[in-house]
Short mmCIF file of C-alpha atoms and ligand atoms in Angstrom, two decimals:
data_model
loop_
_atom_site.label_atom_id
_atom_site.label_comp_id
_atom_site.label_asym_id
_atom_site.label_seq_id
_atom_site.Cartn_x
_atom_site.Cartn_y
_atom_site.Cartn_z
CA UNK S 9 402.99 280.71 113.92
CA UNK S 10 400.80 278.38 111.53
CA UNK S 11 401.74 278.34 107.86
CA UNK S 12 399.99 278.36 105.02
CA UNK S 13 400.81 274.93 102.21
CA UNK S 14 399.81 274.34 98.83
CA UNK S 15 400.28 271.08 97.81
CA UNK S 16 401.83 270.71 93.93
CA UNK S 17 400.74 267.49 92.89
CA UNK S 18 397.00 265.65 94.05
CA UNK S 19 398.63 261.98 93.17
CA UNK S 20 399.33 259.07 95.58
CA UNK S 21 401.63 260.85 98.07
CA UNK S 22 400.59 264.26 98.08
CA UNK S 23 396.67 262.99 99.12
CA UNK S 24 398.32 261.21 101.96
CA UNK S 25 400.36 264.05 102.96
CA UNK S 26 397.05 266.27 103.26
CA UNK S 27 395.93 263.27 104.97
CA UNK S 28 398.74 263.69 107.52
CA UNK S 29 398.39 267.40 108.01
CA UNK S 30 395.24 267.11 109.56
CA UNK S 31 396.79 266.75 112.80
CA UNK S 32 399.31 269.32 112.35
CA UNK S 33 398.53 272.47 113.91
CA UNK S 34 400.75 274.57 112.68
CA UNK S 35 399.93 273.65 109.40
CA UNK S 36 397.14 275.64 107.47
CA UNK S 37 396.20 273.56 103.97
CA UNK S 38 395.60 276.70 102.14
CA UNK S 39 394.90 274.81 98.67
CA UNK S 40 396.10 272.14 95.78
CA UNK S 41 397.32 272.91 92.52
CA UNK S 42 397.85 269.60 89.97
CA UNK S 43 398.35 270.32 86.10
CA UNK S 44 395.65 267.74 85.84
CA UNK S 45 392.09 269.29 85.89
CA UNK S 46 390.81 265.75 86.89
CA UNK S 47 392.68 265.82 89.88
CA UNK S 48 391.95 269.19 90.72
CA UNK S 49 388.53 268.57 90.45
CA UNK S 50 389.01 265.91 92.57
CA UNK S 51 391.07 268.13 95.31
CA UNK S 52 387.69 270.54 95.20
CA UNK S 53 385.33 267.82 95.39
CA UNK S 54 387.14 267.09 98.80
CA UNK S 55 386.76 270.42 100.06
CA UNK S 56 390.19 272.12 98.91
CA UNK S 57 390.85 275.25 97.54
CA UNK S 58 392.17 275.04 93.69
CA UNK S 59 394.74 276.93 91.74
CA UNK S 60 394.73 276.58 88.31
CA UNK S 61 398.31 277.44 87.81
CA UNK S 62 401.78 277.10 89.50
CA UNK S 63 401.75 281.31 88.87
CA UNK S 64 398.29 281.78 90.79
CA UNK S 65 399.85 279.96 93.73
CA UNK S 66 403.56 281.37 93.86
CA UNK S 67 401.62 284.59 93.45
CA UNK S 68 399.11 284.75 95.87
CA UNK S 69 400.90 286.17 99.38
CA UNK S 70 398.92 284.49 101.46
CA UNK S 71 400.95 281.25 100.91
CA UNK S 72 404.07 280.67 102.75
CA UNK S 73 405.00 277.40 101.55
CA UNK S 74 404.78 274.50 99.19
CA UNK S 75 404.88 271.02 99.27
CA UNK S 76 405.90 269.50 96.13
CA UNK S 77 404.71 265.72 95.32
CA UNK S 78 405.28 265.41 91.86
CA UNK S 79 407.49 263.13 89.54
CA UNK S 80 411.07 263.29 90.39
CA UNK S 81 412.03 265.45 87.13
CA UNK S 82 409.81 268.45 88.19
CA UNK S 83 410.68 268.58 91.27
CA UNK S 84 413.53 271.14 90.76
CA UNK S 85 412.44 274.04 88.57
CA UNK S 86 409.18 273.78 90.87
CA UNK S 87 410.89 274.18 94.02
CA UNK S 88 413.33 276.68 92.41
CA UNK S 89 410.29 279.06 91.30
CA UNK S 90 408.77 278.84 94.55
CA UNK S 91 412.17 280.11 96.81
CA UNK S 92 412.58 282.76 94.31
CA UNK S 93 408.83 283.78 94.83
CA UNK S 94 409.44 283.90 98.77
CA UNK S 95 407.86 280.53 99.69
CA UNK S 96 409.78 277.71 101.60
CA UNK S 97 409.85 274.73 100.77
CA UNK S 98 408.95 270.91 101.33
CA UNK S 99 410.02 268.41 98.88
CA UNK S 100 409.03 265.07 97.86
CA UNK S 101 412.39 262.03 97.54
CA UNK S 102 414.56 261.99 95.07
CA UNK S 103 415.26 265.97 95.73
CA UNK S 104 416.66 266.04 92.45
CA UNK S 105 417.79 263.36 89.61
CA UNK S 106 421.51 264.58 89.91
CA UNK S 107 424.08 265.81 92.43
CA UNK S 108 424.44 269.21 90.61
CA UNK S 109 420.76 269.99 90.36
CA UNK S 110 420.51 269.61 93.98
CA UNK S 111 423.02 272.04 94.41
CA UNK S 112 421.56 274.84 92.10
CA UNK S 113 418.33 274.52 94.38
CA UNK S 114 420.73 274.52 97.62
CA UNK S 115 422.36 277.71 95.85
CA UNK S 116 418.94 279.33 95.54
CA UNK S 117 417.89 278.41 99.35
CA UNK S 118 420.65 280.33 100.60
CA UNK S 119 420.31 283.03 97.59
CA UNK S 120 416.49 283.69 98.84
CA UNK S 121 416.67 282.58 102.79
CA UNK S 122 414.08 280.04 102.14
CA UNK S 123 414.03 276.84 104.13
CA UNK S 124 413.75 273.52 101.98
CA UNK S 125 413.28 270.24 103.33
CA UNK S 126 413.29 267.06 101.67
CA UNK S 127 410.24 264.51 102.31
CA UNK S 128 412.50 261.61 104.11
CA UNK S 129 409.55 260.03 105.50
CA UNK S 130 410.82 256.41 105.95
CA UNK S 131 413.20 257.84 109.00
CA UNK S 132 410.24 257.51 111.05
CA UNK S 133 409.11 253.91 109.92
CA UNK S 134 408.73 251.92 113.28
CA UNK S 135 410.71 248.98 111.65
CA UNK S 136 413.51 251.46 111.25
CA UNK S 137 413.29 252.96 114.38
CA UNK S 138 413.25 249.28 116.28
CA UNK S 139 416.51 248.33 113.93
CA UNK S 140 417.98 251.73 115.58
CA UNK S 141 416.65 250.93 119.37
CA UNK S 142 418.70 247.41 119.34
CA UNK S 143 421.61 248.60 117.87
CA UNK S 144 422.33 251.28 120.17
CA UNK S 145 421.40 249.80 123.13
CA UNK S 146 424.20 247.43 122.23
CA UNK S 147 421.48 244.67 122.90
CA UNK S 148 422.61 242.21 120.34
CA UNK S 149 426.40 243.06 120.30
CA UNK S 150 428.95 244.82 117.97
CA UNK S 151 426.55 244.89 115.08
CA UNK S 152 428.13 243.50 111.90
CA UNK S 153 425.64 243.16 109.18
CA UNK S 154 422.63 244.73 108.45
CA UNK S 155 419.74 243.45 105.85
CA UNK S 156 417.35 245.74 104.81
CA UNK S 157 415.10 243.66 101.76
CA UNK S 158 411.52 245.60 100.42
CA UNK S 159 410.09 243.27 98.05
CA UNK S 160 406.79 242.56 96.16
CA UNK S 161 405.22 240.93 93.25
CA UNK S 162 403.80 243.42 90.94
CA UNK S 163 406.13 245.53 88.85
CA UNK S 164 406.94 248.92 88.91
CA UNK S 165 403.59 250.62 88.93
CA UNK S 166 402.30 251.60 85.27
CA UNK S 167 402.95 255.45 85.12
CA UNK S 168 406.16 257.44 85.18
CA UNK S 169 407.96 255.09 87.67
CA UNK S 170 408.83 253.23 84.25
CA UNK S 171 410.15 256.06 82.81
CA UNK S 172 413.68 257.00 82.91
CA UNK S 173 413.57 260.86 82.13
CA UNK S 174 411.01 261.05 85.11
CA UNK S 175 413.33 259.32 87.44
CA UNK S 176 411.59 256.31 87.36
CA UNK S 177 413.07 253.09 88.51
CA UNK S 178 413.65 251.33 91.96
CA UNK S 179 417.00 253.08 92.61
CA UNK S 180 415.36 256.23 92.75
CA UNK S 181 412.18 254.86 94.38
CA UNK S 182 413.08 252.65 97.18
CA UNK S 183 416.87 252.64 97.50
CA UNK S 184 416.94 256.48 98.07
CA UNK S 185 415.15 256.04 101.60
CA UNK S 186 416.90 252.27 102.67
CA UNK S 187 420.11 254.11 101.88
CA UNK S 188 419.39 257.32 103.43
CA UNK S 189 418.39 255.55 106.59
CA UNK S 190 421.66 253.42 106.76
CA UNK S 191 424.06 256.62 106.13
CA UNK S 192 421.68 258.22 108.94
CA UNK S 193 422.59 255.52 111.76
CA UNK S 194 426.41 255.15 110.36
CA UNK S 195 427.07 259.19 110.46
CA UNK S 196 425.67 259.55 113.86
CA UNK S 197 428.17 257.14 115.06
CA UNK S 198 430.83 258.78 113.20
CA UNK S 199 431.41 255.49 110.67
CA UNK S 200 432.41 256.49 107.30
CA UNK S 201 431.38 254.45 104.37
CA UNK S 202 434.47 252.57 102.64
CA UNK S 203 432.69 251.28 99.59
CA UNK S 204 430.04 250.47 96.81
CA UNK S 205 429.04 247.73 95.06
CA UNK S 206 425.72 247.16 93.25
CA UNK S 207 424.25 245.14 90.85
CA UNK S 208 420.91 246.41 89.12
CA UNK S 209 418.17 244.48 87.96
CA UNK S 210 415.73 244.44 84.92
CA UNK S 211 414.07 241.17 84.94
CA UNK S 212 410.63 242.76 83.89
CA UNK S 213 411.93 244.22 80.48
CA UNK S 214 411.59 247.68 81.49
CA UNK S 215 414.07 250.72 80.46
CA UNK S 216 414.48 251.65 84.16
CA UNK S 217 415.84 249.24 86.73
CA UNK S 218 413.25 247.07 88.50
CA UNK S 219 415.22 245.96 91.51
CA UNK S 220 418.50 246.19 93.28
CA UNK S 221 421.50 244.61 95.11
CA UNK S 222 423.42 247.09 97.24
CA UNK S 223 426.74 246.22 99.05
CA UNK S 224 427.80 248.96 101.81
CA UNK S 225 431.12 248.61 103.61
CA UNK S 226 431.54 251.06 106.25
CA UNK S 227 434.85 251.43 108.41
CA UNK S 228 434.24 249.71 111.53
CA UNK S 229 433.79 246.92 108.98
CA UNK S 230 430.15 246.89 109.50
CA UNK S 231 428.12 246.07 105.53
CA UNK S 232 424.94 246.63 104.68
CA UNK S 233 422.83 244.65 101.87
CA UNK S 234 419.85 246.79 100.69
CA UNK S 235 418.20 244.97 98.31
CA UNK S 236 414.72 245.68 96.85
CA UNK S 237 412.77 243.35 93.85
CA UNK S 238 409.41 243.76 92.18
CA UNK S 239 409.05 240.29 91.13
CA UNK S 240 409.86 238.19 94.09
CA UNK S 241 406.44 236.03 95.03
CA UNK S 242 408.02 234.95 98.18
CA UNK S 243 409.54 237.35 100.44
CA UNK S 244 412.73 237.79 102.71
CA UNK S 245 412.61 239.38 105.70
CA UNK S 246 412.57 242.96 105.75
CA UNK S 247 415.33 243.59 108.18
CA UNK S 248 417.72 241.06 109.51
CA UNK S 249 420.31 242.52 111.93
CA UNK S 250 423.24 240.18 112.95
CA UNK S 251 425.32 240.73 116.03
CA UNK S 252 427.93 238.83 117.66
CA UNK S 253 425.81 238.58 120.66
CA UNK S 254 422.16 238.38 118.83
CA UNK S 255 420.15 238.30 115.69
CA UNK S 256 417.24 240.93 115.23
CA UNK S 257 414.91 239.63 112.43
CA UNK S 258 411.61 241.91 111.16
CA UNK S 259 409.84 239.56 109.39
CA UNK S 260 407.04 242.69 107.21
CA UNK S 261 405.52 245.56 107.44
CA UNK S 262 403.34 244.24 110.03
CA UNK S 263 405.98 244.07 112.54
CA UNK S 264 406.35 240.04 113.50
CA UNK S 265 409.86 239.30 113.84
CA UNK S 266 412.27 238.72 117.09
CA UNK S 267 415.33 239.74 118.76
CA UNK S 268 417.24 236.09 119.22
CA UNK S 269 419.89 236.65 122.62
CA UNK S 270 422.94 234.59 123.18
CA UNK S 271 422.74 233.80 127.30
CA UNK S 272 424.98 231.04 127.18
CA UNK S 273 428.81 230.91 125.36
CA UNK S 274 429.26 231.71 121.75
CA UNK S 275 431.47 228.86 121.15
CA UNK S 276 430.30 225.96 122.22
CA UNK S 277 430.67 222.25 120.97
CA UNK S 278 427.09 220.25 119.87
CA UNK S 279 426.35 217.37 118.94
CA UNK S 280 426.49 216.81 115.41
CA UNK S 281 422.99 217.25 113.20
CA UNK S 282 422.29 215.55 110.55
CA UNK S 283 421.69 217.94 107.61
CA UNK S 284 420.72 216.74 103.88
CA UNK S 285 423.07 214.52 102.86
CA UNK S 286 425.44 215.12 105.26
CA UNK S 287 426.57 216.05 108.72
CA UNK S 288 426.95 219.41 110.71
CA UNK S 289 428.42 220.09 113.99
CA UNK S 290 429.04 224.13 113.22
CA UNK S 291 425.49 224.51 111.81
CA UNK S 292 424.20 222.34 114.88
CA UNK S 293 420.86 224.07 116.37
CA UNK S 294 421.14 225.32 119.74
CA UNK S 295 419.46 223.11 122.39
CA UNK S 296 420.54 223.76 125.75
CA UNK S 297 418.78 227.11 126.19
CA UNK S 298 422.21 228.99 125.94
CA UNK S 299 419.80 231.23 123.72
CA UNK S 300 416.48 233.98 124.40
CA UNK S 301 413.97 235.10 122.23
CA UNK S 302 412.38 238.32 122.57
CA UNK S 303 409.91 240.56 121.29
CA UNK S 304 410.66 242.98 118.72
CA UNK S 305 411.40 246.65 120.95
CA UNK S 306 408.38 249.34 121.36
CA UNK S 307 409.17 252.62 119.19
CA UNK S 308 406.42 255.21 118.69
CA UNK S 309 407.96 257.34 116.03
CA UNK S 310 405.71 260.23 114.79
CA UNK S 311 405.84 260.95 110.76
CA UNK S 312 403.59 264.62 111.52
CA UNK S 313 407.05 265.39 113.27
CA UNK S 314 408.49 265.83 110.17
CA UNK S 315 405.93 268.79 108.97
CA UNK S 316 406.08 270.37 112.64
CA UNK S 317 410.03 270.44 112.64
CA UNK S 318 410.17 272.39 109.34
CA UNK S 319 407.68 274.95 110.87
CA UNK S 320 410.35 275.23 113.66
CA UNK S 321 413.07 275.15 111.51
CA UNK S 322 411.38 278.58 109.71
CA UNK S 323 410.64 280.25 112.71
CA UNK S 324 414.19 279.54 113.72
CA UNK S 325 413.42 277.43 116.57
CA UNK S 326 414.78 274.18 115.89
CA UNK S 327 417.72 272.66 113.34
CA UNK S 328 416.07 270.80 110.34
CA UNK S 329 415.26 267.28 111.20
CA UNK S 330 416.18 266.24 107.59
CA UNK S 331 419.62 268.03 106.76
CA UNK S 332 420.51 269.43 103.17
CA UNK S 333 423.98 267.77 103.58
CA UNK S 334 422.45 264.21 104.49
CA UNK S 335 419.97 264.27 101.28
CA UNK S 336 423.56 265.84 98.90
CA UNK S 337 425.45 262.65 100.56
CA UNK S 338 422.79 259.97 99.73
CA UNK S 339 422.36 261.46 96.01
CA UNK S 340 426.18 261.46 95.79
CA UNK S 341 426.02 257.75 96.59
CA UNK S 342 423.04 256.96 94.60
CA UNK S 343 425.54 258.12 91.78
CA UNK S 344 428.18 255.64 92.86
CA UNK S 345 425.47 252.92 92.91
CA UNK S 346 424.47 253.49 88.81
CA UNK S 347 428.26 254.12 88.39
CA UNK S 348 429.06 250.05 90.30
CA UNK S 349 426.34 248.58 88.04
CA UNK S 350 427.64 250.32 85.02
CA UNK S 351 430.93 249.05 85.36
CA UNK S 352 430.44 245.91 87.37
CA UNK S 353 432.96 247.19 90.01
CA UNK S 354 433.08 248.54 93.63
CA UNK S 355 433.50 251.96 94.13
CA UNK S 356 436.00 252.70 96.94
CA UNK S 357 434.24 256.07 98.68
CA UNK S 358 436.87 259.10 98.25
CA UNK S 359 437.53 258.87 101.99
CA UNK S 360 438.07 262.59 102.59
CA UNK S 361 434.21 262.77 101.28
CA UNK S 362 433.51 260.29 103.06
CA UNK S 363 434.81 261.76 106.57
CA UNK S 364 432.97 265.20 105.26
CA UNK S 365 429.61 263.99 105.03
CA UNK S 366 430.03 262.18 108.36
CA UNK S 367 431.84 265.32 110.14
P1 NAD O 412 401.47 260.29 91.30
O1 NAD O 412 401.68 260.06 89.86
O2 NAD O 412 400.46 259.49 92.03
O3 NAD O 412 401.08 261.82 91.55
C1 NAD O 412 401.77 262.89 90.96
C2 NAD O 412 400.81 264.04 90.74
O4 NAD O 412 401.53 265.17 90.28
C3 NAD O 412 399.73 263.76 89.68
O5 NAD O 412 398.47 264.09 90.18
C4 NAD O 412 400.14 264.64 88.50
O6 NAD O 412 399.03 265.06 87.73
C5 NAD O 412 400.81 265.78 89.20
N1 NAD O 412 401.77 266.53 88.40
C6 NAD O 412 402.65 266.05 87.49
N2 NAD O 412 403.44 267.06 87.05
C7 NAD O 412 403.04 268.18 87.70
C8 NAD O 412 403.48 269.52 87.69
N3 NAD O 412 404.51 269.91 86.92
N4 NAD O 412 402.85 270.41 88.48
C9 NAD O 412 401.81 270.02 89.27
N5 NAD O 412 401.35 268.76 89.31
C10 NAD O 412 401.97 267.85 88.55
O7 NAD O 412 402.89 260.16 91.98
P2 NAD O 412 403.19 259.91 93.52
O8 NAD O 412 403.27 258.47 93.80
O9 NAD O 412 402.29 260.73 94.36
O10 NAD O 412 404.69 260.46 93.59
C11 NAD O 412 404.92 261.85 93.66
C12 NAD O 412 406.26 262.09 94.36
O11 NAD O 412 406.18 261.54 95.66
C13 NAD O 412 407.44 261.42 93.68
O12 NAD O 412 408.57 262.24 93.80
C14 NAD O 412 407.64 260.14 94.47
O13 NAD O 412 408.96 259.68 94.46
C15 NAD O 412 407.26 260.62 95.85
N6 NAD O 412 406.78 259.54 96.73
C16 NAD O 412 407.28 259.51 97.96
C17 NAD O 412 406.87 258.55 98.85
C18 NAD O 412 407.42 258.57 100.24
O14 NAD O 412 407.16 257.65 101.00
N7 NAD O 412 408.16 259.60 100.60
C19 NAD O 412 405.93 257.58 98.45
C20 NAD O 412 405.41 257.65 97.16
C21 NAD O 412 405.84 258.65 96.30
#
C-alpha cells in the first residue's frame, strides 16, 4: 500500500531524495518540514506541502513515515520522536554519532514496532556494483587488495561538515559508506575483519578531520585501503582491484577504467627495461600479449530500490535491504578508526565480534 513521507530537512540530500521519489510508486510525498523558514518557503514554492513544526508532522495521522536528512547530531532524538509517535522511519548516514545512541534508537524500533532504515545509498553506486560483479565472478582471481580513493580539491564544504558536535568531518562523511560497502562484500562471503589501522588527516586547519587513510585486514588475508582527501588537485583512481589473475581499475565517477586479464603465465622471464637510472627485469612491461584488456562490466543498479524495499519491509513482504546489524557493525568500526588515529596503533578486531557481525 503507498505511504505517506515527510521529509525533515529541505538541504542538499533531502531535495534529491524528493527528487528520487518521483518514480516511486509506493511512495506518497505528503510534505517537508525544515526549521528554516527559507527553506520551507522554498519546499512550497516547489509545490510541497509545509509543516511548520516537527509536532504538526509527528501529529498529523495521515503520515506514516519520515525521512530524516538533517545534520548527523539530530538525527537521533528526531527519529526517536517519530517511532514513539507511530511513524517508521528512513534515516540519513551516519545513523547516529556513537555506537550507544544507535542502540537507544534500535531499542525504541523494537519498543514501538516501527521499521527504521538507514539511507546507505552508495550500495547501489554502479562503480560499486562493477567492483562486486568482477570479484565474484572470480574474473580477475583470488582478489587480494582492494582500493577504494574519493578525492577532490575543495575542502570540506563551509557549513556543519566543519563542525565536530554536528558530526562533521570526512570520517563521518565519506568513510561511513566506502566502509560500509567493503564490510557488505566481506560478510556475504563470510570473511571476518582482523584489523584497523588509520591515520587521519587535517591538512586544511580545520577542528574535524579533512581526509583519511584506512587499512582493513580481513581473514582470508584480503586488505582494503579506503582513503578519501579534500585537497588532492590530482586524483587516484577511484577503485583499483588487484587479483592474482587481473587488475580492475575505475578510473572516476564517470566510469572509464578497465579490467586488465592475465591469458598467458604469471611468471614469466622479460627482457630487462630500462627504468630511471637503472634496470628492471621484475617491473618489465608485458609485451607478448600474455595479457587482455577489457571493458569495465555492465551493472544497472537502481537507488529508488532502496525506498521501495523499506515499503516492503513495512508491509512485511521483504527483509530490509539495509540491515540494523550492518549499519551497528560499521559505526562500531568507525569507532576503532578514531580510536587507531588516536593512538597511532592497529586495532586487532575482537574476533568473536568480528565472527558476530559476519554470522
Ligand atoms: P544540508 O545542510 O544541505 O541540509 C540540512 C537541512 O536540514 C537544512 O535545510 C537545515 O535547515 C535542516 N535542518 C537542520 N536541523 C534541522 C532540524 N532539527 N529539523 C529539521 N530540519 C533541520 O545538509 P545535507 O548535505 O542535505 O546533509 C543532510 C544529511 O544527509 C546528513 O546526515 C548527511 O550526512 C546526509 N547526506 C547523505 C548523502 C548520501 O549520499 N547518503 C549525501 C549528502 C548528505
Amino acid at each position: 500500500m503507498t505511504k505517506n513521507l515527510v521529509l525533515i530537512g529541505y538541504g542538499g540530500m533531502g531535495t534529491r531524495h524528493l527528487g528520487r521519489l518521483k518514480d516511486v510508486k509506493e511512495i506518497h510525498v505528503q510534505g517537508v518540514f525544515d526549521t528554516d523558514l527559507n527553506k520551507l518557503e522554498a519546499a512550497a514554492a516547489a509545490g510541497y506541502n509545509t509543516y511548520l513544526t516537527l509536532h504538526a508532522v509527528l501529529e498529523d495521522p495521515q503520515v506514516d513515515m519520515v525521512l530524516i536528512a538533517t545534520p548527523n547530531d539530530s538525527h537521533k532524538p528526531i527519529a526517536i520522536a517519530a517511532m514513539r509517535a507511530g511513524k517508521h522511519v528512513l534515516c540519513e548516514k551516519p545513523v547516529t554519532l556513537s555506537v550507544n545512541d544507535f542502540k537507544e534508537m534500535l531499542q525504541v524500533a523494537k519498543d514501538t514496532h516501527r521499521c527504521l532504515m538507514v539511507d546507505q545509498n552508495r550500495r547501489w553506486d554502479e562503480n560499486y556494483q562493477m567492483v562486486r560483479k568482477v570479484i565474484e565472478t572470480g574474473a580477475i582471481g583470488d582478489v587480494y587488495e582492494i582500493r577504494n580513493t574519493v578525492q577532490g580539491s575543495r575542502g570540506i564544504p563551509g557549513d556543519w561538515r566543519r563542525n565536530a558536535a554536528q558530526g562533521g568531518g570526512m570520517v563521518y562523511d565519506w568513510c561511513v559508506h566506502l566502509l560500509d560497502r567493503i564490510l557488505l562484500l566481506k560478510a556475504q562471503q563470510h570473511v571476518a575483519l582482523t584489523s584497523v589501522y588509520a591515520d587521519l588527516s587535517y591538512v586544511l586547519g580545520h577542528e574535524v578531520d579533512d581526509g583519511f587513510k584506512v587499512t582493513l585486514k580481513f581473514a582470508d588475508g584480503m586488505r582494503a585501503l579506503l582513503e578519501v582527501g579534500t585537497a588532492n588537485f590530482i586524483k587516484l583512481p577511484e577503485w583499483y582491484v588487484a587479483g592474482t589473475t587481473g587488475t580492475m581499475q575505475i578510473d572516476d565517477f564517470e566510469l572509464h577504467g578497465k579490467v586488465v586479464n592475465l591469458t598467458g603465465e604469471l611468471a614469466k622471464d622479460a627482457i630487462p627495461v630500462e627504468a630511471g637510472a637503472g634496470f628492471t627485469k621484475t617491473m618489465a612491461p608485458r609485451t607478448d600479449g600474455s595479457i587482455i584488456e577489457h571493458p569495465l562490466p555492465e551493472v544497472h543498479p537502481d537507488v529508488r530500490d532502496w525506498y521501495r524495499n523499506f515499503v516492503a519491509w513495512i508491509d512485511g513482504k521483504a527483509e530490509p535491504a539495509v540491515k540494523n546489524s550492518e549499519v551497528l557493525w560499521t559505526l562500531q568500526v568507525i569507532d576503532m578508526i578514531f580510536a587507531s588515529a588516536k593512538a597511532d596503533q592497529v586495532i586487532h578486531v575482537d574476533q568473536a565480534a568480528a565472527i558476530h557481525a559476519i554470522a
